[in-house]
JSON list of C-alpha atoms in Angstrom, two decimals:
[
{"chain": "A", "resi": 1, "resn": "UNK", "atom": "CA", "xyz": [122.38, 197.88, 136.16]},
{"chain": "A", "resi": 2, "resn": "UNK", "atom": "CA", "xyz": [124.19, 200.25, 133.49]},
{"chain": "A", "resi": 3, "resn": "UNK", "atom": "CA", "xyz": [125.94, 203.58, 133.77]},
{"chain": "A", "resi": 4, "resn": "UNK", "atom": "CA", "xyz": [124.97, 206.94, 133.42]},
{"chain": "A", "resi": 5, "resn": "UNK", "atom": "CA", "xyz": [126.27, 210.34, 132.97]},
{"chain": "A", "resi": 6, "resn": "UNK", "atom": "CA", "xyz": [125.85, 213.60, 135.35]},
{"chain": "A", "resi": 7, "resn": "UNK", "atom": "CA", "xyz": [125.64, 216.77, 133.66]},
{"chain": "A", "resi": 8, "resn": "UNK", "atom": "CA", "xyz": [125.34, 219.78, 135.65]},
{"chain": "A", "resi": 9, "resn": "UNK", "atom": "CA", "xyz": [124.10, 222.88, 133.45]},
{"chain": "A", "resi": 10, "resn": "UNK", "atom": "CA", "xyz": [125.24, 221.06, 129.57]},
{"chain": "A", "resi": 11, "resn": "UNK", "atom": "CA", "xyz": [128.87, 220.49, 132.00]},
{"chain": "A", "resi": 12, "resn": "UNK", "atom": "CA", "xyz": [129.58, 216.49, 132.41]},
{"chain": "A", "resi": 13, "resn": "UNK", "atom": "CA", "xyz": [130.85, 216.52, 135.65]},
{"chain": "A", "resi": 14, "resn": "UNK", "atom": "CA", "xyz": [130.65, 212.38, 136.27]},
{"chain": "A", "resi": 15, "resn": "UNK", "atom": "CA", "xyz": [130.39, 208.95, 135.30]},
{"chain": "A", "resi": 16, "resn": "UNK", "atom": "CA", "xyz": [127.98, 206.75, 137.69]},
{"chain": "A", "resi": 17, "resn": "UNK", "atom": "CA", "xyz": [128.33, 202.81, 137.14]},
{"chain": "A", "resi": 18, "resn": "UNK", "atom": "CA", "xyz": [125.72, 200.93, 138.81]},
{"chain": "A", "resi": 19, "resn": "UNK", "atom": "CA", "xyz": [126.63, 197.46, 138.33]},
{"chain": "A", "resi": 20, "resn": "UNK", "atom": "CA", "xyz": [128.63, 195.84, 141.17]},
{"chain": "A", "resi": 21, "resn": "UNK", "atom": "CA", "xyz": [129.03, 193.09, 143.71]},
{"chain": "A", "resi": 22, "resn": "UNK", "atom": "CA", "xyz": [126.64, 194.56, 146.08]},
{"chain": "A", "resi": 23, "resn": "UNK", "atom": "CA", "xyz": [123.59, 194.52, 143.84]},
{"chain": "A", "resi": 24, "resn": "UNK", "atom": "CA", "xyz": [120.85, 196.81, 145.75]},
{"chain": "A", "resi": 25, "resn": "UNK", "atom": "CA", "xyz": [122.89, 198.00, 148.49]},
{"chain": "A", "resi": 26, "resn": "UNK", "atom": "CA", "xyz": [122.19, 202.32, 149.09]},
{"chain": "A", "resi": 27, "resn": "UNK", "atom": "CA", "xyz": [124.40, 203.84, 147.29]},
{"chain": "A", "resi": 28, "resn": "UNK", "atom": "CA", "xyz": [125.02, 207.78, 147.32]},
{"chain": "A", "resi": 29, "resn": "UNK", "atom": "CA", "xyz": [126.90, 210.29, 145.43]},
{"chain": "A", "resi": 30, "resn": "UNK", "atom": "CA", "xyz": [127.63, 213.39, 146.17]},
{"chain": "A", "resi": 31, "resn": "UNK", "atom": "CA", "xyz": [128.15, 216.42, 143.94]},
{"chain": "A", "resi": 32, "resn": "UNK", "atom": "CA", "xyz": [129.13, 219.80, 145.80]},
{"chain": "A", "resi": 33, "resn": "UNK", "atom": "CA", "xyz": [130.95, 223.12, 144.67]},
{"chain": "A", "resi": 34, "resn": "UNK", "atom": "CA", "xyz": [127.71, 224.74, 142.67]},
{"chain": "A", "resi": 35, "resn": "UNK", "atom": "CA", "xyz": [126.99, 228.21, 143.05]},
{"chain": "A", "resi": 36, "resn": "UNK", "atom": "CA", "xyz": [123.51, 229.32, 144.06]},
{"chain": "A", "resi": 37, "resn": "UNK", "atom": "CA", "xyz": [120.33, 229.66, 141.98]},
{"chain": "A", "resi": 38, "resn": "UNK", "atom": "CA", "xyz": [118.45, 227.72, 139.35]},
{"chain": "A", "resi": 39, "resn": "UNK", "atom": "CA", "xyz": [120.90, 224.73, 137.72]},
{"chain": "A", "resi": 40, "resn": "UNK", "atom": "CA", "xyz": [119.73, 221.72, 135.52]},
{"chain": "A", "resi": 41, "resn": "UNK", "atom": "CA", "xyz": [120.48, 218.40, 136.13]},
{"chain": "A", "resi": 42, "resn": "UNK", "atom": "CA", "xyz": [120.61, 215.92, 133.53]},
{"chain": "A", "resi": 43, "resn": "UNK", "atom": "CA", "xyz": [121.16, 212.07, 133.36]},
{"chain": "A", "resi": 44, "resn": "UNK", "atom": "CA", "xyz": [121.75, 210.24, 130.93]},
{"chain": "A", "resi": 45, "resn": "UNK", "atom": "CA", "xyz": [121.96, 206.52, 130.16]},
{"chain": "A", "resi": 46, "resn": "UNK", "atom": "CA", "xyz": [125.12, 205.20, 128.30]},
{"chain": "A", "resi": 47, "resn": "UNK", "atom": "CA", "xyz": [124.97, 202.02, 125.80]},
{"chain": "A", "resi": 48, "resn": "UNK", "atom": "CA", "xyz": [128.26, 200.69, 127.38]},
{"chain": "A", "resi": 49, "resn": "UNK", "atom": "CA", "xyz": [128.07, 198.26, 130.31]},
{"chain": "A", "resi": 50, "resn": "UNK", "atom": "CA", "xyz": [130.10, 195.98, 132.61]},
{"chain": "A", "resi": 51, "resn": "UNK", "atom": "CA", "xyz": [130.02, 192.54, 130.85]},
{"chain": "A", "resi": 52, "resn": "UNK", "atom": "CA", "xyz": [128.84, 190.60, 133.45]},
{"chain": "A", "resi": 53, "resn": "UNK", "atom": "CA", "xyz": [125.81, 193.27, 133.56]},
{"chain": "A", "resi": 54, "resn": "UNK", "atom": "CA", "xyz": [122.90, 191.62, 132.31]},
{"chain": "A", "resi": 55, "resn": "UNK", "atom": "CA", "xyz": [121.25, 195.29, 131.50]},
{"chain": "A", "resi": 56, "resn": "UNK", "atom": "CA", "xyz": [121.38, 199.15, 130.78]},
{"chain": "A", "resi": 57, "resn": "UNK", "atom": "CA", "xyz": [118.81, 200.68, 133.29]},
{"chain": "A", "resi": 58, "resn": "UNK", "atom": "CA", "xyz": [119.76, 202.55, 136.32]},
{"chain": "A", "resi": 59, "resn": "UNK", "atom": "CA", "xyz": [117.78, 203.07, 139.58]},
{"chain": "A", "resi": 60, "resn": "UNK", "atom": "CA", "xyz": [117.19, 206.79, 141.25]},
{"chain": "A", "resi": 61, "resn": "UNK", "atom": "CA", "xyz": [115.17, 206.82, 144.07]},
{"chain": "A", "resi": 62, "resn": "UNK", "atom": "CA", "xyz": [115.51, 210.69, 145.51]},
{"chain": "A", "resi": 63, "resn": "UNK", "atom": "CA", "xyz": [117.64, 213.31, 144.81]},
{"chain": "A", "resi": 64, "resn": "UNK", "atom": "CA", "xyz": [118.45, 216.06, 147.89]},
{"chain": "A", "resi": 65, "resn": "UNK", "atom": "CA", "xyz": [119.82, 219.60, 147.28]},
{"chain": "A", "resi": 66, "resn": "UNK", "atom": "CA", "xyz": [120.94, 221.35, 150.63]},
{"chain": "A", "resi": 67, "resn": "UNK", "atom": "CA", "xyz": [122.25, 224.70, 150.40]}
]
């Protein structure tokens, strides 16, 4: 798997690398301080992986937002 980038309304707040030793293990990351009401969320994919990474994709099955 590759890494992406978390941006929180156009702010970058994180770096997510998906490659690792413990290939389709669950995995979560949490992201807390936001204030209430609408926000975006965007992902995106970098180019740059861990060499022994065999590709740039990344895997999201849910995402949860609790007040």
């Amino acid at each position: 798997a590759g890494r992406f980038e978390v941006n929180v309304d156009g702010k970058a707040i994180g770096t997510i690398d998906q490659y690792g030793p413990n290939r389709g293990a669950p995995k979560q990351w949490d992201f807390a301080g936001l204030g209430t009401g609408a926000h975006t969320l965007t992902l995106t994919l970098l180019p740059d992986r861990a060499d022994p990474s065999k590709g740039n994709w990344v895997n999201v099955t849910a995402f949860e937002v609790t007040p």
